[in-house]
Each structure stands twice: as C-alpha cells, then as structure tokens.
Tab-separated table of C-alpha atoms and ligand atoms in Angstrom:
chain	number	residue	atom	x	y	z
R	1	MET	CA	8.024	20.587	6.304
R	2	THR	CA	10.716	18.997	8.489
R	3	TYR	CA	9.821	15.571	9.695
R	4	GLU	CA	11.221	14.144	12.934
R	5	THR	CA	11.069	10.514	13.940
R	6	PRO	CA	8.710	10.286	16.919
R	7	LYS	CA	10.346	9.073	20.125
R	8	THR	CA	7.148	8.517	22.076
R	9	TYR	CA	3.416	8.420	21.577
R	10	GLU	CA	0.931	9.828	24.065
R	11	THR	CA	-2.026	7.544	23.447
R	12	ILE	CA	-0.854	4.354	21.707
R	13	GLU	CA	1.913	1.761	21.865
R	14	VAL	CA	3.810	1.026	18.652
R	15	THR	CA	5.780	-2.228	18.373
R	16	PRO	CA	8.154	-2.124	15.366
R	17	LEU	CA	8.181	-5.159	13.039
R	18	THR	CA	11.684	-4.399	11.727
R	19	PRO	CA	14.097	-1.517	12.343
R	20	LEU	CA	12.969	0.120	9.075
R	21	LEU	CA	9.225	-0.346	8.685
R	22	GLY	CA	6.035	-1.751	10.108
R	23	GLY	CA	4.499	-1.059	13.492
R	24	GLU	CA	1.825	-2.966	15.371
R	25	ILE	CA	-0.406	-0.507	17.206
R	26	SER	CA	-2.085	-1.332	20.493
R	27	GLY	CA	-4.111	0.634	23.034
R	28	ILE	CA	-6.765	1.938	20.650
R	29	ASP	CA	-10.338	0.938	19.721
R	30	LEU	CA	-11.098	1.936	16.125
R	31	THR	CA	-14.844	1.398	16.557
R	32	LYS	CA	-14.980	4.435	18.899
R	33	PRO	CA	-14.575	8.106	17.872
R	34	LEU	CA	-10.891	9.068	18.207
R	35	SER	CA	-9.559	12.130	20.039
R	36	ASN	CA	-7.299	14.651	18.278
R	37	ARG	CA	-4.335	13.258	20.209
R	38	GLN	CA	-5.062	9.708	19.093
R	39	VAL	CA	-5.378	10.851	15.480
R	40	ASP	CA	-2.138	12.818	15.757
R	41	ASP	CA	-0.336	9.756	17.166
R	42	LEU	CA	-1.675	7.585	14.331
R	43	HIS	CA	-0.482	10.127	11.762
R	44	ARG	CA	3.002	10.132	13.308
R	45	ALA	CA	3.169	6.333	13.534
R	46	PHE	CA	2.018	6.043	9.912
R	47	ALA	CA	4.672	8.520	8.716
R	48	ASP	CA	7.393	6.867	10.780
R	49	ARG	CA	6.632	3.157	10.082
R	50	SER	CA	5.065	3.391	6.543
R	51	VAL	CA	2.687	0.561	7.439
R	52	ILE	CA	0.781	0.136	10.682
R	53	PHE	CA	-1.183	-2.876	11.886
R	54	PHE	CA	-4.042	-3.359	14.326
R	55	ARG	CA	-5.462	-6.539	15.890
R	56	ASP	CA	-8.913	-7.492	17.138
R	57	GLN	CA	-10.809	-4.575	15.571
R	58	HIS	CA	-14.338	-5.507	14.519
R	59	LEU	CA	-14.936	-2.847	11.862
R	60	ASP	CA	-18.179	-2.296	9.983
R	61	PHE	CA	-18.190	-0.220	6.766
R	62	GLU	CA	-18.835	3.046	8.628
R	63	HIS	CA	-15.943	2.462	11.095
R	64	HIS	CA	-13.708	1.652	8.148
R	65	LYS	CA	-14.628	4.830	6.240
R	66	THR	CA	-14.310	6.934	9.401
R	67	LEU	CA	-10.781	5.655	9.981
R	68	ALA	CA	-9.851	6.573	6.404
R	69	ARG	CA	-11.347	10.069	6.732
R	70	TYR	CA	-9.015	10.890	9.652
R	71	PHE	CA	-6.326	10.829	6.921
R	72	GLY	CA	-8.132	12.433	3.956
R	73	GLY	CA	-10.897	11.961	1.427
R	74	ILE	CA	-11.789	8.522	0.100
R	75	HIS	CA	-10.300	7.537	-3.262
R	76	ILE	CA	-12.779	5.712	-5.483
R	77	ALA	CA	-11.046	4.160	-8.495
R	78	PRO	CA	-13.560	3.481	-11.313
R	79	SER	CA	-11.420	0.523	-12.457
R	80	THR	CA	-12.101	-1.256	-9.154
R	81	ALA	CA	-15.904	-0.899	-9.699
R	82	PRO	CA	-16.403	-4.664	-10.292
R	83	TRP	CA	-15.284	-5.318	-6.695
R	84	GLN	CA	-17.172	-2.513	-4.904
R	85	ALA	CA	-19.425	-3.486	-1.997
R	86	PRO	CA	-23.083	-2.992	-3.072
R	87	GLY	CA	-24.234	0.499	-1.988
R	88	HIS	CA	-20.743	1.398	-0.728
R	89	PRO	CA	-18.529	2.496	-3.642
R	90	GLU	CA	-15.801	3.516	-1.141
R	91	ILE	CA	-15.380	-0.127	-0.064
R	92	THR	CA	-13.576	-2.678	-2.244
R	93	ILE	CA	-14.172	-6.351	-1.513
R	94	ILE	CA	-10.937	-8.341	-1.241
R	95	HIS	CA	-11.875	-12.014	-1.419
R	96	ALA	CA	-10.306	-15.298	-2.505
R	97	ASP	CA	-11.564	-18.850	-2.113
R	98	LYS	CA	-11.663	-22.261	-3.814
R	99	ASP	CA	-13.236	-20.742	-6.955
R	100	SER	CA	-10.712	-17.907	-7.388
R	101	LYS	CA	-8.619	-17.721	-10.554
R	102	TYR	CA	-6.470	-14.830	-9.285
R	103	VAL	CA	-6.153	-12.659	-6.156
R	104	ALA	CA	-5.776	-8.894	-5.765
R	105	GLY	CA	-2.226	-7.614	-5.479
R	106	GLU	CA	-0.080	-10.719	-5.997
R	107	ASP	CA	2.594	-8.837	-7.964
R	108	TRP	CA	4.721	-6.236	-6.163
R	109	HIS	CA	2.967	-2.891	-6.604
R	110	SER	CA	1.980	0.478	-5.188
R	111	ASP	CA	-1.819	0.770	-5.290
R	112	MET	CA	-3.304	2.457	-8.361
R	113	SER	CA	-0.037	4.118	-9.419
R	114	CYS	CA	-1.778	4.285	-12.832
R	115	ASP	CA	-4.021	7.095	-11.491
R	116	PRO	CA	-2.938	10.739	-11.967
R	117	GLU	CA	-3.320	11.207	-8.190
R	118	PRO	CA	-2.812	7.736	-6.701
R	119	PRO	CA	-4.232	6.966	-3.249
R	120	LEU	CA	-1.835	7.986	-0.470
R	121	GLY	CA	-2.717	4.957	1.594
R	122	SER	CA	-4.882	1.849	1.743
R	123	ILE	CA	-6.619	0.322	4.746
R	124	LEU	CA	-7.279	-3.413	4.468
R	125	TYR	CA	-9.448	-5.158	7.059
R	126	LEU	CA	-9.716	-8.949	6.908
R	127	HIS	CA	-12.391	-10.761	8.899
R	128	THR	CA	-11.646	-14.237	7.524
R	129	VAL	CA	-8.126	-15.556	7.020
R	130	PRO	CA	-6.498	-18.897	6.288
R	131	GLU	CA	-4.308	-20.452	8.957
R	132	PRO	CA	-1.504	-20.634	8.055
R	133	GLY	CA	-0.866	-18.535	4.930
R	134	GLY	CA	-2.156	-15.393	3.210
R	135	ASP	CA	0.507	-13.031	4.592
R	136	THR	CA	1.133	-9.628	3.017
R	137	VAL	CA	4.726	-8.507	2.432
R	138	PHE	CA	5.733	-4.837	2.366
R	139	SER	CA	8.962	-3.352	1.042
R	140	SER	CA	10.312	0.093	1.931
R	141	MET	CA	10.979	2.222	-1.142
R	142	TYR	CA	12.922	4.672	1.075
R	143	ALA	CA	15.333	1.871	2.002
R	144	ALA	CA	15.496	0.722	-1.619
R	145	TYR	CA	16.315	4.271	-2.748
R	146	ASP	CA	18.905	4.803	-0.001
R	147	ALA	CA	20.704	1.573	-0.991
R	148	LEU	CA	21.250	2.705	-4.609
R	149	SER	CA	24.702	3.990	-5.539
R	150	GLU	CA	25.059	7.764	-5.860
R	151	ARG	CA	25.641	7.275	-9.607
R	152	MET	CA	22.380	5.343	-10.000
R	153	LYS	CA	20.464	7.927	-7.931
R	154	ALA	CA	21.804	10.682	-10.197
R	155	HIS	CA	20.889	8.665	-13.306
R	156	LEU	CA	17.283	8.104	-12.165
R	157	GLU	CA	16.672	11.652	-10.921
R	158	GLY	CA	14.373	13.561	-13.290
R	159	LEU	CA	13.245	10.461	-15.232
R	160	THR	CA	9.528	9.721	-15.523
R	161	ALA	CA	7.726	6.425	-16.154
R	162	VAL	CA	4.321	5.473	-17.511
R	163	HIS	CA	1.951	3.503	-15.242
R	164	ASP	CA	-0.973	1.813	-16.980
R	165	ALA	CA	-3.930	0.009	-15.401
R	166	VAL	CA	-3.917	-2.405	-18.336
R	167	VAL	CA	-0.921	-4.104	-16.689
R	168	GLY	CA	-2.780	-4.720	-13.408
R	169	PHE	CA	-6.408	-4.906	-14.548
R	170	GLY	CA	-6.305	-5.822	-18.248
R	171	GLY	CA	-8.404	-8.927	-18.803
R	172	ILE	CA	-10.152	-8.836	-15.414
R	173	THR	CA	-12.243	-5.653	-15.845
R	174	PRO	CA	-15.371	-5.497	-18.058
R	175	GLU	CA	-14.581	-5.158	-21.773
R	176	GLY	CA	-14.588	-1.547	-22.947
R	177	MET	CA	-13.910	-0.072	-19.476
R	178	LYS	CA	-11.564	2.903	-19.820
R	179	LEU	CA	-8.441	2.196	-17.776
R	180	PRO	CA	-6.231	5.017	-16.413
R	181	ARG	CA	-2.655	5.651	-17.519
R	182	SER	CA	-0.335	8.276	-15.998
R	183	SER	CA	3.249	9.471	-16.003
R	184	HIS	CA	5.068	9.834	-12.658
R	185	PRO	CA	8.636	10.510	-11.500
R	186	VAL	CA	10.791	7.370	-11.128
R	187	ILE	CA	12.052	8.830	-7.844
R	188	ARG	CA	9.404	10.632	-5.819
R	189	THR	CA	9.595	12.769	-2.696
R	190	HIS	CA	7.253	11.940	0.162
R	191	PRO	CA	5.127	15.039	0.884
R	192	VAL	CA	5.148	14.495	4.663
R	193	THR	CA	8.579	13.064	5.502
R	194	GLY	CA	10.521	14.755	2.668
R	195	LYS	CA	12.332	11.437	2.006
R	196	LYS	CA	12.982	10.089	-1.490
R	197	ALA	CA	11.528	6.773	-2.642
R	198	ILE	CA	11.608	4.583	-5.754
R	199	TYR	CA	8.259	4.810	-7.565
R	200	VAL	CA	8.167	2.197	-10.333
R	201	ASN	CA	6.494	-1.173	-9.826
R	202	ARG	CA	5.853	-4.429	-11.648
R	203	GLY	CA	2.100	-4.155	-11.100
R	204	PHE	CA	1.546	-0.994	-13.175
R	205	THR	CA	4.698	0.507	-14.763
R	206	THR	CA	5.147	-0.077	-18.497
R	207	HIS	CA	8.274	1.934	-19.368
R	208	ILE	CA	10.573	4.805	-18.544
R	209	GLU	CA	10.018	7.726	-20.892
R	210	GLY	CA	12.578	9.343	-23.189
R	211	ILE	CA	15.055	6.455	-23.363
R	212	PRO	CA	15.204	3.435	-25.728
R	213	ARG	CA	12.754	0.665	-24.804
R	214	ALA	CA	15.577	-1.874	-24.315
R	215	GLU	CA	17.299	0.471	-21.858
R	216	SER	CA	14.010	1.060	-20.044
R	217	ASN	CA	13.363	-2.700	-19.814
R	218	ALA	CA	16.844	-3.343	-18.403
R	219	LEU	CA	16.606	-0.514	-15.876
R	220	LEU	CA	13.127	-1.510	-14.715
R	221	SER	CA	14.149	-5.139	-14.433
R	222	TYR	CA	17.113	-4.128	-12.241
R	223	LEU	CA	14.893	-1.891	-10.070
R	224	TYR	CA	12.177	-4.572	-9.705
R	225	ASP	CA	14.769	-7.053	-8.412
R	226	HIS	CA	16.362	-4.428	-6.192
R	227	VAL	CA	13.118	-3.325	-4.473
R	228	GLN	CA	12.414	-6.930	-3.426
R	229	ARG	CA	15.534	-7.324	-1.303
R	230	PRO	CA	14.494	-9.000	1.959
R	231	GLU	CA	16.226	-6.447	4.193
R	232	PHE	CA	13.804	-3.766	2.923
R	233	GLN	CA	10.773	-5.885	3.862
R	234	CYS	CA	8.427	-6.726	6.675
R	235	ARG	CA	5.859	-9.512	6.535
R	236	PHE	CA	2.459	-9.371	8.220
R	237	HIS	CA	0.716	-12.520	9.393
R	238	TRP	CA	-3.024	-11.928	9.494
R	239	ARG	CA	-5.439	-13.068	12.180
R	240	PRO	CA	-9.220	-12.571	11.855
R	241	HIS	CA	-10.189	-8.889	12.383
R	242	SER	CA	-6.710	-7.490	11.756
R	243	ILE	CA	-6.024	-4.301	9.798
R	244	ALA	CA	-3.037	-3.286	7.679
R	245	PHE	CA	-2.833	0.401	6.790
R	246	TRP	CA	-0.023	1.133	4.329
R	247	ASP	CA	1.507	4.178	2.672
R	248	ASN	CA	1.590	3.810	-1.119
R	249	ARG	CA	4.058	6.707	-1.391
R	250	SER	CA	6.850	4.938	0.467
R	251	LEU	CA	6.083	1.211	0.051
R	252	GLN	CA	5.300	-1.563	-2.381
R	253	HIS	CA	3.460	-4.656	-1.263
R	254	SER	CA	2.551	-8.123	-2.431
R	255	ALA	CA	-0.246	-10.437	-1.278
R	256	ILE	CA	0.930	-14.042	-1.012
R	257	TRP	CA	-1.534	-16.595	-2.426
R	258	ASP	CA	-0.222	-19.733	-0.786
R	259	TYR	CA	-3.533	-20.825	0.789
R	260	PHE	CA	-5.649	-22.063	-2.150
R	261	PRO	CA	-8.373	-23.468	-1.757
R	262	GLU	CA	-8.885	-21.766	1.638
R	263	THR	CA	-10.838	-18.509	2.030
R	264	ARG	CA	-9.360	-15.081	2.791
R	265	SER	CA	-11.870	-12.227	2.898
R	266	GLY	CA	-12.373	-8.604	3.883
R	267	TYR	CA	-12.613	-5.006	2.725
R	268	ARG	CA	-10.296	-2.231	1.602
R	269	VAL	CA	-10.667	1.563	1.611
R	270	GLN	CA	-8.195	3.882	-0.122
R	271	ILE	CA	-7.378	7.467	0.852
R	272	SER	CA	-7.024	10.214	-1.769
R	273	GLY	CA	-3.486	11.338	-2.513
R	274	ASP	CA	-1.669	14.031	-4.497
R	275	ARG	CA	0.118	13.973	-7.829
R	276	PRO	CA	3.582	12.453	-7.113
R	277	PHE	CA	6.549	14.864	-7.374
O	301	SIN	C1	-3.904	-5.224	-2.220
O	301	SIN	O1	-2.949	-5.208	-2.964
O	301	SIN	O2	-4.568	-4.210	-2.003
O	301	SIN	C2	-4.287	-6.510	-1.503
O	301	SIN	C3	-3.308	-6.838	-0.429
O	301	SIN	C4	-3.673	-8.084	0.327
O	301	SIN	O3	-4.693	-8.711	0.015
O	301	SIN	O4	-2.923	-8.462	1.239
C-alpha cells in the first residue's frame, strides 16, 4: 500500500506538535458515535503523526473501548492482569500517588513488544493529573532509523532481537505468572505507511540474536542512546480529561515521574496488532 501524507482533513483540525510527530486533534467529540469520514480522518492523522492527542474528552469505559474498536480489536495482555479494571479486562488502570513504588512506562519502550503480536497502538485517558509534571515523551523510530548511516542500516537489516516481559514486569507481577517472550526484527516495516523503524527498546529487549552477547550489548546500548535524541521527540503536557493515542509500531515513549507524591490517574486500552516484519 502506498501511503501519502494527508494535506487536509475533512472533519477535524490537526495541530502538529513538531515537524515530525504528534498532532493535537480538535473539532471532534469522542463520546458521540463517529461518522465514517471522522474515522477515516483519525486513521490518516494517526498514520501521519504517530501520536495524536485530544483535550476535554470525558470518556467512560464504553467510550474508551469504542474509540479503540474504530482501529481494531482490543489487545488484552495477561501480564497486565494485576492492573485490569474490575469487570473490564480491556481496561488497564494507570495510577500513581503518594504510595507508589514505581509507575508504568518510565523506561523508554514500545508497549508489550514482548508479545508475539504486540498491540499496534495504545489509548491513554487521564482524568487526574499533577500540575505541573507527569508529561509523556514520545520518540519517532522512523526519524531514528532515517538518521542512521547507510552502513549501520545495512548492518541491522535482517537481525532479530528477543523481547522479554521479565525485563518490564519481572518482580511486579504475581509469582509464577508466565511472562511472554518473543523474537522480532530489529528494523521493522510499518504495515500502513511502509516506512522503516527501529524496533528494540530498553523496556523489553534482552539481546540481538546470532551475534556475541558483548556485541549485542554494545549495539543495543548505542541504539538506546540514539533513539532518545531530542530532535526525534515530542512531549505532551497532560490536562485533566486529555487522551494520548500512540502508535507502538513507529514510536517509543516514556512516562516522566517527576510529580511524587502527587496523583496521576486514568485508564489505558490497547489495540491488537500484527506480528512485526
Ligand atoms: C504507558 O507506558 O503505557 C504509560 C504512559 C504514561 O503513563 O504516560
């Protein structure tokens, strides 16, 4: 499929956060059923900006799930079971306060890359946020890939890496819970845009396969530094009832915990994705 950058949208306004990624969407009420044109515009904005944001949307669980289903089925990761909303396994509670010992997603990562078919996207709705603090930072893995030298791109092409939930969830899930582990290409191709993106992350990747461990460690360490370059990033400042909807195939993100002991609280739904290629 050939992807073209949208020039205009029929039903929404999209304000870019940076030239490369991030778009704040206005002119839409996500608590109402959406028309086909609205859904089509959201799909195009999502593909073009990799992460889209909404303000002043008072979502309940059903609105949240409905929004996700415009993009696919709902991904339920058994390893996130301890944080599921009671009676709603599709909804993960994202909450931190004065009693928290850790927060979800502090390390740079792509959600659940340890799964054989990781979620294509994640929709986070926060109703309670600290002021100031608690921003989420996103980094474009397209931009990170494009900035590699041609020699490095050629070196990484065809390599695969192991992603293991033990890295992200070890020690915080119930003892004995079976945690997923998968092998994925180090460089993946986005199924919608056709663009290439780096797909290894600190939050889940353990090693690159088929090369000595020391070489893998050095290469991953270089890539982890590289993907965090500020020019690949946008930073979202939350207000109550905001939404961030990000593409795990083309981004990594990191939740900044700079607001302890304040409270930051909401819900996340993930959308089923395909096996990376
Ligand atoms: C996550 O990684 O899903 C959480 C992101 C956030 O809380 O900003």
